[in-house]
Coordinates of N, CA, C and O in Angstrom, one line a residue:
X1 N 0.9 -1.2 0.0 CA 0.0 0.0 0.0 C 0.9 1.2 0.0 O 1.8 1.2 0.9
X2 N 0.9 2.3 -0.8 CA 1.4 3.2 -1.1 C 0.5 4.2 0.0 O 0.9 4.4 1.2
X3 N -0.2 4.6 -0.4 CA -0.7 5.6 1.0 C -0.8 5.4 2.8 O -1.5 4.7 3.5
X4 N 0.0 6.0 3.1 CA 0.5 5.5 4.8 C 0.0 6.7 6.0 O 0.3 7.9 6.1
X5 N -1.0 5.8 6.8 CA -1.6 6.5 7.7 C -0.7 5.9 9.0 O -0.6 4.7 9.3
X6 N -0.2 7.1 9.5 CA 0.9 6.7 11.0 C 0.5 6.8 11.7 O -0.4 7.7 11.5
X7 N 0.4 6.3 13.0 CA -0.1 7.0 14.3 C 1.6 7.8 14.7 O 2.6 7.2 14.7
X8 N 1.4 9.0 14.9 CA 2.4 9.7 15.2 C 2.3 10.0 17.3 O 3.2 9.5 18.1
X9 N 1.6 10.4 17.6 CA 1.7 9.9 19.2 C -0.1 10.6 20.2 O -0.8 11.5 19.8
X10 N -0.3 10.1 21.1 CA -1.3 9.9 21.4 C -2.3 9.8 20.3 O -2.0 9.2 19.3
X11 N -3.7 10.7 20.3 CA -4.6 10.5 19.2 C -4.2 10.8 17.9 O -5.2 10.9 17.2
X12 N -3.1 11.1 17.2 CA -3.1 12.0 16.3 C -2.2 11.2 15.5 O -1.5 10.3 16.0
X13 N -2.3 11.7 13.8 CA -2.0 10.7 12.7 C -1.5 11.4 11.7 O -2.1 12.4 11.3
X14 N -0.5 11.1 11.0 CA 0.0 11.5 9.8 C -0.4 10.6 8.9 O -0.3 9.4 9.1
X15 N -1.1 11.3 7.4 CA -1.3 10.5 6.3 C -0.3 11.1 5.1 O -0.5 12.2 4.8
X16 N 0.6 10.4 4.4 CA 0.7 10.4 3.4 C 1.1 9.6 2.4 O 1.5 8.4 2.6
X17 N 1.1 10.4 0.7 CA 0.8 10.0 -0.1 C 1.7 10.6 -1.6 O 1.9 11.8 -1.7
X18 N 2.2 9.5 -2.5 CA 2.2 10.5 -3.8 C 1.5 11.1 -4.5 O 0.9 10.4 -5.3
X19 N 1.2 12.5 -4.5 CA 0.0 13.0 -5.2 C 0.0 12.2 -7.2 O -1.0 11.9 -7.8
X20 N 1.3 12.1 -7.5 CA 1.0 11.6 -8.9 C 0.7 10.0 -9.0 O -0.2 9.8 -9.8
X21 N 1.1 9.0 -8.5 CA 0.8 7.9 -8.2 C -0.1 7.3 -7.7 O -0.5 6.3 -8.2
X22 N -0.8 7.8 -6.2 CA -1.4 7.6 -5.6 C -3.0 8.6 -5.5 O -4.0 8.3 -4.8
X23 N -2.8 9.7 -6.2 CA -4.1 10.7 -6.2 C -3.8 11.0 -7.4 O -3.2 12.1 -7.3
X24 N -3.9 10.8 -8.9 CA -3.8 11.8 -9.8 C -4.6 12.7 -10.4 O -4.3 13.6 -11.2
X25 N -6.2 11.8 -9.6 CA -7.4 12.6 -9.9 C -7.7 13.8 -8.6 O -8.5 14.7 -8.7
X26 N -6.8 13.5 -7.3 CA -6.9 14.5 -6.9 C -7.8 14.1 -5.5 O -7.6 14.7 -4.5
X27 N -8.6 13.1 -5.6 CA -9.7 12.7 -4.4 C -9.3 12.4 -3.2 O -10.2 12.2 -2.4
X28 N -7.9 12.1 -2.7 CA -7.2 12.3 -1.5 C -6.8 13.2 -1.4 O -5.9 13.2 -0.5
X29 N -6.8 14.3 -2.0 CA -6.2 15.7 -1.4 C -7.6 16.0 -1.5 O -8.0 16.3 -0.4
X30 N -8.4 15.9 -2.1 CA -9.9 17.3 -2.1 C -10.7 16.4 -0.5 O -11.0 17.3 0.3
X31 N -11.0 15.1 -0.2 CA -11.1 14.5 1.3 C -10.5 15.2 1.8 O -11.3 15.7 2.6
X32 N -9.5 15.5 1.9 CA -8.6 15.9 3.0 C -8.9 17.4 3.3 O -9.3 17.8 4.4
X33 N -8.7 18.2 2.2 CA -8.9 20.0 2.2 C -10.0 20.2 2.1 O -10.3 21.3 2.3
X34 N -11.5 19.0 1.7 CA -12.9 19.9 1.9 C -13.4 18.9 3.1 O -14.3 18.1 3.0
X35 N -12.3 19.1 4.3 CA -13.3 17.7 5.7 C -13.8 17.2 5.4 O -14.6 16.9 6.3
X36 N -14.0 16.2 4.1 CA -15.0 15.0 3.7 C -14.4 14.1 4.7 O -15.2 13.4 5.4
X37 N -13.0 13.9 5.0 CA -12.2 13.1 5.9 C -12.6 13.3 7.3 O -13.2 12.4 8.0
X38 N -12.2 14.2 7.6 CA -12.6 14.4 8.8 C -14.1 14.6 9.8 O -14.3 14.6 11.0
X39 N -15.0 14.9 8.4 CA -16.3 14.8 8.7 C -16.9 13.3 9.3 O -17.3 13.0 10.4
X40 N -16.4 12.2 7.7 CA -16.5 11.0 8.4 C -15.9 10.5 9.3 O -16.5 9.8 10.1
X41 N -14.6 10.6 9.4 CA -14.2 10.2 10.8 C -15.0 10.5 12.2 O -15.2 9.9 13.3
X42 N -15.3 11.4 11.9 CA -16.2 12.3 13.4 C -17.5 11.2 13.6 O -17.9 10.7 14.7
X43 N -18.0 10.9 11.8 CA -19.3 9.9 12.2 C -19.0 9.1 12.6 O -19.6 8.5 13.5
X44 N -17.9 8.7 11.9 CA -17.6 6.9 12.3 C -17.8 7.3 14.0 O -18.9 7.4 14.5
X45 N -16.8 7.3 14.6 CA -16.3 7.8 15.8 C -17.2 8.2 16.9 O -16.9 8.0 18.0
X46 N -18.4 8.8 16.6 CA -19.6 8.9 17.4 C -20.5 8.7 17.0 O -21.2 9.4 16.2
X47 N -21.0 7.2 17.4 CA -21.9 6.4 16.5 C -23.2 7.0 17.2 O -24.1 6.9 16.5
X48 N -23.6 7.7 18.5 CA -25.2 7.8 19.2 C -25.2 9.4 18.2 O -26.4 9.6 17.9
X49 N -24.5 10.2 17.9 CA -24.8 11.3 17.0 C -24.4 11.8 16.3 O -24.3 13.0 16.1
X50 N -23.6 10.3 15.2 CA -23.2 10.9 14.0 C -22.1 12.0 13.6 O -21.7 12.2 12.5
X51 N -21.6 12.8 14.7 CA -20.9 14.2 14.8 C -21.9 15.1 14.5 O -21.7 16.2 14.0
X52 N -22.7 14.7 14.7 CA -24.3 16.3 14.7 C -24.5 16.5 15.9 O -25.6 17.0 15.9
X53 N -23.9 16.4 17.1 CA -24.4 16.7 18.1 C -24.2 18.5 18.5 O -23.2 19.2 18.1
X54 N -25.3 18.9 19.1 CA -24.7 20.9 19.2 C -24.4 21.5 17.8 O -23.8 22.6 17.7
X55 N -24.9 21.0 16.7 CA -24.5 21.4 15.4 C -25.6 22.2 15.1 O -26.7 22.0 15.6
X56 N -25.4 23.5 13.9 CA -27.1 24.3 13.9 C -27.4 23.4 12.7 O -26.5 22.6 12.4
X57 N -28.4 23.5 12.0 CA -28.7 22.7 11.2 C -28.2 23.1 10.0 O -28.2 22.1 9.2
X58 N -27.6 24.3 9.3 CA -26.4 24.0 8.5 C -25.7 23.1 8.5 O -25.7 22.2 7.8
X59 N -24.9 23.5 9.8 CA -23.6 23.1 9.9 C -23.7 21.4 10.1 O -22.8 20.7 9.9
X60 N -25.2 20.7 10.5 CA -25.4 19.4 10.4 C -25.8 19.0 8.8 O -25.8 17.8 8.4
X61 N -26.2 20.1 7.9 CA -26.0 19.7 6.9 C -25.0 19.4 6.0 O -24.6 18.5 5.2
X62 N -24.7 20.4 6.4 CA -23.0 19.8 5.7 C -21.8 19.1 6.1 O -20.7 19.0 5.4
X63 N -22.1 18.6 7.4 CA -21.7 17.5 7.9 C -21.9 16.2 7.0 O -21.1 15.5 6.4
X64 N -23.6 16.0 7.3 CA -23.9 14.7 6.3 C -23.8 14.9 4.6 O -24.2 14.1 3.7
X65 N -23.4 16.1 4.6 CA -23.0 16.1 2.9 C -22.2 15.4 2.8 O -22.2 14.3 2.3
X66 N -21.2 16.0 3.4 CA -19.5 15.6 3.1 C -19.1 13.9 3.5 O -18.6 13.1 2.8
X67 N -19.6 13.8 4.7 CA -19.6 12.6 4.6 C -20.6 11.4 3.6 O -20.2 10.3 3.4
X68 N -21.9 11.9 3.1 CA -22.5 10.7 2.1 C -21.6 11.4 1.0 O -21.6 10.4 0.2
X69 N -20.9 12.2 0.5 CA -20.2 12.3 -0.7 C -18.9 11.7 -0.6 O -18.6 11.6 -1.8
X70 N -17.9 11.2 0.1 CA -17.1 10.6 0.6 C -17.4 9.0 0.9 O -16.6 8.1 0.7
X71 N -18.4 9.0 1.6 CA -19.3 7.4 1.6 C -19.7 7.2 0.0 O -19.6 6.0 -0.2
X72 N -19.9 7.6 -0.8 CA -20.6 7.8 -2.4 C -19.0 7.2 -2.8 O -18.9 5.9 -2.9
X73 N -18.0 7.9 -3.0 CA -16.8 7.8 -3.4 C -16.5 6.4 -3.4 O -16.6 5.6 -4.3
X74 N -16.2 6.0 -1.9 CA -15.7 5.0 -1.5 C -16.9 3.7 -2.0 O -16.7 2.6 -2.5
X75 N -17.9 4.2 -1.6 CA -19.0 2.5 -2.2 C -19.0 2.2 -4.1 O -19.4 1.2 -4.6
X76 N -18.2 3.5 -5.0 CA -17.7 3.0 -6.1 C -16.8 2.4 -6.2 O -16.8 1.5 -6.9
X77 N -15.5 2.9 -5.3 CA -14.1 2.5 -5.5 C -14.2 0.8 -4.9 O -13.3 0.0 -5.2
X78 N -15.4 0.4 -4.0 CA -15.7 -0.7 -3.6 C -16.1 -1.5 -4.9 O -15.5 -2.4 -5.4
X79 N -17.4 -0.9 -5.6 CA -17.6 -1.7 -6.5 C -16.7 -2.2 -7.8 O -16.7 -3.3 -8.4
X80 N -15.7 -0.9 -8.0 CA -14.7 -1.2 -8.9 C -13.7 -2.5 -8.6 O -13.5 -3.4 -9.5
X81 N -13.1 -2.5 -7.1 CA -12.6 -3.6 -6.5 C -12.9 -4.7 -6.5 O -12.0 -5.6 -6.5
X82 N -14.1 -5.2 -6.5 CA -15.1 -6.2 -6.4 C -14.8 -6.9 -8.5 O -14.7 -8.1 -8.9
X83 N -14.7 -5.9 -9.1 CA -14.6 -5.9 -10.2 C -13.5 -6.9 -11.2 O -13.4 -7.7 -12.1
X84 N -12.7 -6.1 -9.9 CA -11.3 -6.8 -10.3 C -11.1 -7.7 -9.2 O -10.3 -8.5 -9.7
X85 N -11.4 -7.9 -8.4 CA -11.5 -9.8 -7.7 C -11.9 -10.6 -8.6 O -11.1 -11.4 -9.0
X86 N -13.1 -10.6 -9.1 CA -13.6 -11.3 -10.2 C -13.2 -11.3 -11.4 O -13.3 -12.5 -12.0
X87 N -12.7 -10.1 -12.3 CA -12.3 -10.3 -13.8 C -10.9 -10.5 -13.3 O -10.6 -11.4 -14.0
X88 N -9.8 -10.3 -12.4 CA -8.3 -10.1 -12.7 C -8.0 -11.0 -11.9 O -7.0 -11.8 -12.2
X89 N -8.5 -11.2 -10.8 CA -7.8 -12.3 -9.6 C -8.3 -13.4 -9.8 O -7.6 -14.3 -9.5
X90 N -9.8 -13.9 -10.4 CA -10.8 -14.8 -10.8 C -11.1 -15.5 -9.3 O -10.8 -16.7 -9.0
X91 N -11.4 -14.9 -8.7 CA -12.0 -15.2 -7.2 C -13.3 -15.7 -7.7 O -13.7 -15.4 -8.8
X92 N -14.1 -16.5 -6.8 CA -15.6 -16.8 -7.2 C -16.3 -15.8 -6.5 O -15.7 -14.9 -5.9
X93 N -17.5 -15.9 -6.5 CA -18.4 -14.9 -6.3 C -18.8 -15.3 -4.3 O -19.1 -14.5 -3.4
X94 N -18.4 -16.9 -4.3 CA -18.8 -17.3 -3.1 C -18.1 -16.5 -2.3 O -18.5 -15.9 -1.3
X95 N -16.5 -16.7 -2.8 CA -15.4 -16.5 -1.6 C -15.6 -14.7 -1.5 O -15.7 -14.2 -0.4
X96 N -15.5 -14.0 -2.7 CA -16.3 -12.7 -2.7 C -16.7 -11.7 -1.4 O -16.2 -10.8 -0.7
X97 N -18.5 -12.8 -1.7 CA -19.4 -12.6 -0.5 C -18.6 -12.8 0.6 O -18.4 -11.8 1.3
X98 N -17.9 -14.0 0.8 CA -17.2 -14.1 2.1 C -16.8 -12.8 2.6 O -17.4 -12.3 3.6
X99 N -16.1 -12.4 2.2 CA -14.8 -11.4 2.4 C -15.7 -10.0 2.7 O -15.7 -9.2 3.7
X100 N -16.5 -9.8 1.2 CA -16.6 -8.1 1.4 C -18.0 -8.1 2.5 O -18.1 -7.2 3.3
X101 N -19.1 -9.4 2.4 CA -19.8 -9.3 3.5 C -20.2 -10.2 4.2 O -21.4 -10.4 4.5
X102 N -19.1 -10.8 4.6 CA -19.2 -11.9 5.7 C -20.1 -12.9 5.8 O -20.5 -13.5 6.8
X103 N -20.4 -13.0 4.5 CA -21.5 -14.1 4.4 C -21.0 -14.8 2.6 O -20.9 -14.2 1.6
X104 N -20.8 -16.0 2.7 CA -20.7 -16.4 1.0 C -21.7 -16.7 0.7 O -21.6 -17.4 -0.4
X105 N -23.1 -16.6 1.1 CA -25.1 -17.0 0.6 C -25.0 -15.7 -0.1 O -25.8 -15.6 -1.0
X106 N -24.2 -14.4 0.2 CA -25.1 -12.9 -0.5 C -24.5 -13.2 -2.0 O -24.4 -12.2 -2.7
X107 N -24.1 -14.0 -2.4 CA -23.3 -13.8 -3.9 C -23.8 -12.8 -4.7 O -23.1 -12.0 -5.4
X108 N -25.2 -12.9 -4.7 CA -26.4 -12.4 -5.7 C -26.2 -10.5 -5.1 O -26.3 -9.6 -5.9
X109 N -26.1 -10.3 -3.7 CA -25.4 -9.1 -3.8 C -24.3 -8.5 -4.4 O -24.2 -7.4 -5.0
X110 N -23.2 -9.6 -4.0 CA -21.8 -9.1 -4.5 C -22.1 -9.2 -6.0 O -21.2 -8.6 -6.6
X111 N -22.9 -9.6 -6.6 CA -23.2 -9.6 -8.4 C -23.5 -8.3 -8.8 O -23.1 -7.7 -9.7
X112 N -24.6 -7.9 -7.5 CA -25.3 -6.5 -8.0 C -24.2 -5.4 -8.1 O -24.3 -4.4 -8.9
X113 N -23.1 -5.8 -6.8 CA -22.1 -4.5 -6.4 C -21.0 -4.6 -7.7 O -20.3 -3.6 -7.9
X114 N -20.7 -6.1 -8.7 CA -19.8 -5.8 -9.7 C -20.6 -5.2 -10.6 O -20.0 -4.3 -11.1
X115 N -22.1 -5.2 -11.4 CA -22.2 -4.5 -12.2 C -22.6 -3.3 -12.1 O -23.1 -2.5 -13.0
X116 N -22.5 -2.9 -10.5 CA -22.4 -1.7 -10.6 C -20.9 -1.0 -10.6 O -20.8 0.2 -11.0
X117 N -19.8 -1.7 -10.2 CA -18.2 -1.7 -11.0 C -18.6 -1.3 -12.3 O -18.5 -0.2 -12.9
X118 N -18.9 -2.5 -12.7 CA -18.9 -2.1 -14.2 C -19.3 -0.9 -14.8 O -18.3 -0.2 -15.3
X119 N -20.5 -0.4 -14.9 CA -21.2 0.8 -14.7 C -20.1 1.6 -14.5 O -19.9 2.3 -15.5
X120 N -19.3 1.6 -13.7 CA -18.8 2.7 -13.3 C -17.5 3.0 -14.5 O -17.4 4.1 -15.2
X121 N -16.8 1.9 -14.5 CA -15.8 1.3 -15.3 C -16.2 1.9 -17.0 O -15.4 2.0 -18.0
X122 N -17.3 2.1 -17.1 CA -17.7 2.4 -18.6 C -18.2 1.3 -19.1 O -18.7 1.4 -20.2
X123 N -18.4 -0.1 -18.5 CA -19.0 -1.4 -19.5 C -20.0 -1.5 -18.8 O -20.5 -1.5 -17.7
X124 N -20.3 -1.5 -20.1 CA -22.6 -2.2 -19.7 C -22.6 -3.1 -19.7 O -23.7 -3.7 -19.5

């Protein structure tokens, strides 16, 4: 893995990355400089209020922007991956399900999440 998140000392973390290698489109720097990152971290991290807690309702709106636009991001870059387990690694669909959702019975999901890879990828 080329992009490296450290824990540097108590809570706190250094991330980096080569911007031409590793971001050439730019979506780990624009996470990073529009708090899409740190938005969702906040949700993950306080699961009873999302990081909306004391927020006015702007500022809780654009909380859950940044984070479902960063959740949006990442559930493509999922489906693309899923993509290439199947066309490049030739994984089955069972072992698949295993892995991405802990069940090898959802195949028929992990089916839905490659042609939506696809989709993404440009093939219909």
């Amino acid at each position: 893995m080329s992009v490296h998140v450290t824990k540097t000392s108590g809570h706190t973390a250094e991330i980096t990355w080569d911007p031409k290698s590793d971001d050439p489109q730019g979506y780990l720097a624009t996470a990073i400089e529009s708090d899409q990152l740190a938005y969702a971290l906040e949700a993950l991290g306080d699961p009873a209020d999302v990081g909306l807690e004391g927020a006015s309702p702007e500022s809780a709106l654009q909380t859950a922007a940044c984070t479902a636009q960063l959740a949006a991001l990442l559930e493509r870059r999922s489906a693309v991956q899923i993509v290439r387990l199947r066309d490049d690694h030739k994984l089955s669909w069972r072992r698949i399900a295993a892995a991405i959702l802990d069940d090898p019975e959802k195949q028929s999901s992990v089916r839905r999440m490659y042609d939506s890879g696809r989709r993404h990828l440009g093939d219909h």
